[in-house]
């Protein structure tokens, strides 16, 4: 399959994602967000989770909170 074919098949979904302001690079943080939800469900404090996961994913804590806010936003 060629790139243009993949885009054509996924076009409605990609357009909806673009309109919502979601960056396709954010997909790399999906597992991090899932881990955050699991850890939060276990009763850990958000500041502890932010420190641990930002170290693990090699991002700044500020970016971690930005990603959380983005993933929690309503589309």
Backbone as CSV, one residue per row, in Angstrom:
resi,resn,N_x,N_y,N_z,CA_x,CA_y,CA_z,C_x,C_y,C_z
1,UNK,0.846,-1.170,0.000,0.000,0.000,0.000,0.893,1.234,0.000
2,UNK,0.512,2.202,-0.759,1.260,3.456,-0.835,0.677,4.468,0.154
3,UNK,1.468,5.481,0.462,1.072,6.474,1.454,-0.253,7.136,1.074
4,UNK,-0.392,7.544,-0.161,-1.621,8.242,-0.557,-2.840,7.333,-0.426
5,UNK,-2.668,6.018,-0.615,-3.783,5.083,-0.450,-4.176,4.958,1.023
6,UNK,-3.188,4.919,1.866,-3.440,4.847,3.305,-4.173,6.098,3.790
7,UNK,-3.735,7.248,3.308,-4.382,8.511,3.684,-5.815,8.546,3.163
8,UNK,-6.020,8.099,1.952,-7.360,8.121,1.355,-8.327,7.231,2.137
9,UNK,-7.869,6.053,2.526,-8.715,5.140,3.297,-9.048,5.737,4.667
10,UNK,-8.075,6.390,5.278,-8.240,6.930,6.633,-8.694,8.383,6.648
11,UNK,-8.985,8.941,5.523,-9.262,10.371,5.407,-10.303,10.912,6.393
12,UNK,-11.488,10.306,6.516,-12.479,10.874,7.466,-11.955,10.944,8.898
13,UNK,-11.278,9.896,9.311,-10.744,9.872,10.670,-9.635,10.903,10.822
14,UNK,-8.730,10.968,9.856,-7.633,11.938,9.915,-8.141,13.370,9.930
15,UNK,-9.184,13.651,9.159,-9.750,15.008,9.153,-10.374,15.348,10.499
16,UNK,-11.055,14.401,11.102,-11.652,14.639,12.427,-10.564,14.880,13.469
17,UNK,-9.491,14.129,13.388,-8.371,14.302,14.318,-7.735,15.671,14.128
18,UNK,-7.555,16.070,12.886,-6.950,17.382,12.598,-7.835,18.514,13.119
19,UNK,-9.134,18.407,12.892,-10.063,19.445,13.376,-10.058,19.548,14.896
20,UNK,-9.817,18.439,15.556,-9.778,18.428,17.027,-8.463,18.973,17.571
21,UNK,-7.501,19.239,16.687,-6.226,19.793,17.122,-5.249,18.765,17.653
22,UNK,-5.489,17.510,17.331,-4.608,16.447,17.796,-3.456,16.290,16.815
23,UNK,-2.257,16.212,17.368,-1.062,16.006,16.570,-0.843,14.495,16.436
24,UNK,-0.571,14.016,15.243,-0.378,12.578,15.047,0.821,12.040,15.819
25,UNK,1.758,12.887,16.166,2.902,12.451,16.970,2.497,12.089,18.398
26,UNK,1.313,12.515,18.815,0.852,12.220,20.171,0.614,10.731,20.394
27,UNK,0.530,9.964,19.340,0.300,8.523,19.473,1.408,7.865,20.291
28,UNK,2.601,8.434,20.272,3.707,7.836,21.027,3.522,7.974,22.539
29,UNK,2.590,8.825,22.969,2.347,9.014,24.399,1.117,8.242,24.894
30,UNK,0.488,7.481,24.026,-0.726,6.763,24.401,-0.463,5.747,25.514
31,UNK,0.612,4.970,25.408,0.937,3.999,26.450,1.257,4.692,27.772
32,UNK,1.932,5.830,27.699,2.246,6.592,28.902,0.963,7.032,29.592
33,UNK,-0.004,7.488,28.813,-1.279,7.931,29.374,-2.029,6.754,30.010
34,UNK,-2.001,5.612,29.359,-2.654,4.426,29.924,-2.007,4.038,31.247
35,UNK,-0.675,4.113,31.300,0.038,3.811,32.551,-0.320,4.820,33.629
36,UNK,-0.460,6.085,33.236,-0.866,7.117,34.180,-2.222,6.768,34.798
37,UNK,-3.182,6.389,33.962,-4.508,6.047,34.470,-4.459,4.849,35.416
38,UNK,-3.656,3.863,35.076,-3.505,2.684,35.939,-2.904,3.075,37.285
39,UNK,-1.833,3.859,37.241,-1.159,4.269,38.470,-2.059,5.151,39.329
40,UNK,-2.807,6.021,38.683,-3.729,6.892,39.420,-4.832,6.051,40.058
41,UNK,-5.296,5.040,39.331,-6.302,4.129,39.868,-5.808,3.334,41.060
42,UNK,-4.502,3.143,41.132,-3.899,2.454,42.274,-3.726,3.372,43.474
43,UNK,-4.079,4.639,43.310,-4.030,5.577,44.430,-2.748,6.381,44.545
44,UNK,-1.877,6.304,43.547,-0.643,7.085,43.602,-0.933,8.554,43.310
45,UNK,-0.112,9.430,43.874,-0.293,10.869,43.674,0.169,11.264,42.280
46,UNK,-0.524,12.245,41.701,-0.237,12.686,40.345,1.184,13.220,40.235
47,UNK,1.659,13.945,41.230,3.014,14.498,41.170,4.064,13.380,41.137
48,UNK,3.833,12.308,41.894,4.754,11.156,41.868,4.723,10.489,40.494
49,UNK,3.525,10.280,39.967,3.378,9.649,38.648,4.052,10.499,37.587
50,UNK,3.851,11.816,37.650,4.452,12.722,36.668,5.965,12.619,36.685
51,UNK,6.537,12.581,37.876,7.994,12.491,37.999,8.505,11.164,37.439
52,UNK,7.846,10.085,37.817,8.282,8.748,37.390,8.145,8.565,35.876
53,UNK,6.986,8.900,35.326,6.766,8.667,33.901,7.530,9.654,33.014
54,UNK,7.690,10.889,33.478,8.462,11.832,32.669,9.926,11.396,32.592
55,UNK,10.444,10.818,33.669,11.796,10.248,33.620,11.854,9.065,32.659
56,UNK,10.885,8.195,32.786,10.867,6.991,31.970,10.718,7.298,30.471
57,UNK,9.876,8.262,30.137,9.642,8.610,28.734,10.539,9.750,28.257
58,UNK,11.443,10.175,29.119,12.440,11.201,28.797,11.809,12.485,28.267
59,UNK,10.836,12.969,29.020,10.221,14.261,28.719,10.249,15.089,29.994
60,UNK,10.057,16.374,29.854,10.013,17.247,31.027,8.660,17.090,31.722
61,UNK,8.646,17.250,33.042,7.367,17.154,33.756,6.315,18.123,33.211
62,UNK,6.737,19.293,32.793,5.800,20.271,32.224,5.115,19.709,30.978
63,UNK,5.880,19.022,30.143,5.314,18.397,28.944,4.367,17.268,29.337
64,UNK,4.710,16.543,30.398,3.834,15.474,30.887,2.452,16.029,31.226
65,UNK,2.434,17.134,31.965,1.150,17.739,32.332,0.414,18.277,31.101
66,UNK,1.143,18.792,30.144,0.541,19.261,28.890,-0.135,18.096,28.148
67,UNK,0.540,16.961,28.110,-0.010,15.778,27.440,-1.255,15.286,28.176
68,UNK,-1.203,15.268,29.511,-2.381,14.867,30.285,-3.578,15.740,29.963
69,UNK,-3.346,17.044,29.944,-4.428,17.982,29.658,-4.996,17.740,28.259
70,UNK,-4.108,17.507,27.310,-4.545,17.273,25.936,-5.341,15.978,25.823
71,UNK,-4.862,14.905,26.447,-5.540,13.624,26.355,-6.869,13.611,27.124
72,UNK,-6.999,14.461,28.130,-8.239,14.554,28.895,-9.274,15.465,28.262
73,UNK,-8.872,16.225,27.252,-9.802,17.189,26.656,-10.875,16.469,25.823
74,UNK,-12.018,17.094,25.745,-13.151,16.552,24.997,-13.018,16.934,23.523
75,UNK,-13.266,15.964,22.664,-13.157,16.204,21.218,-14.532,16.545,20.693
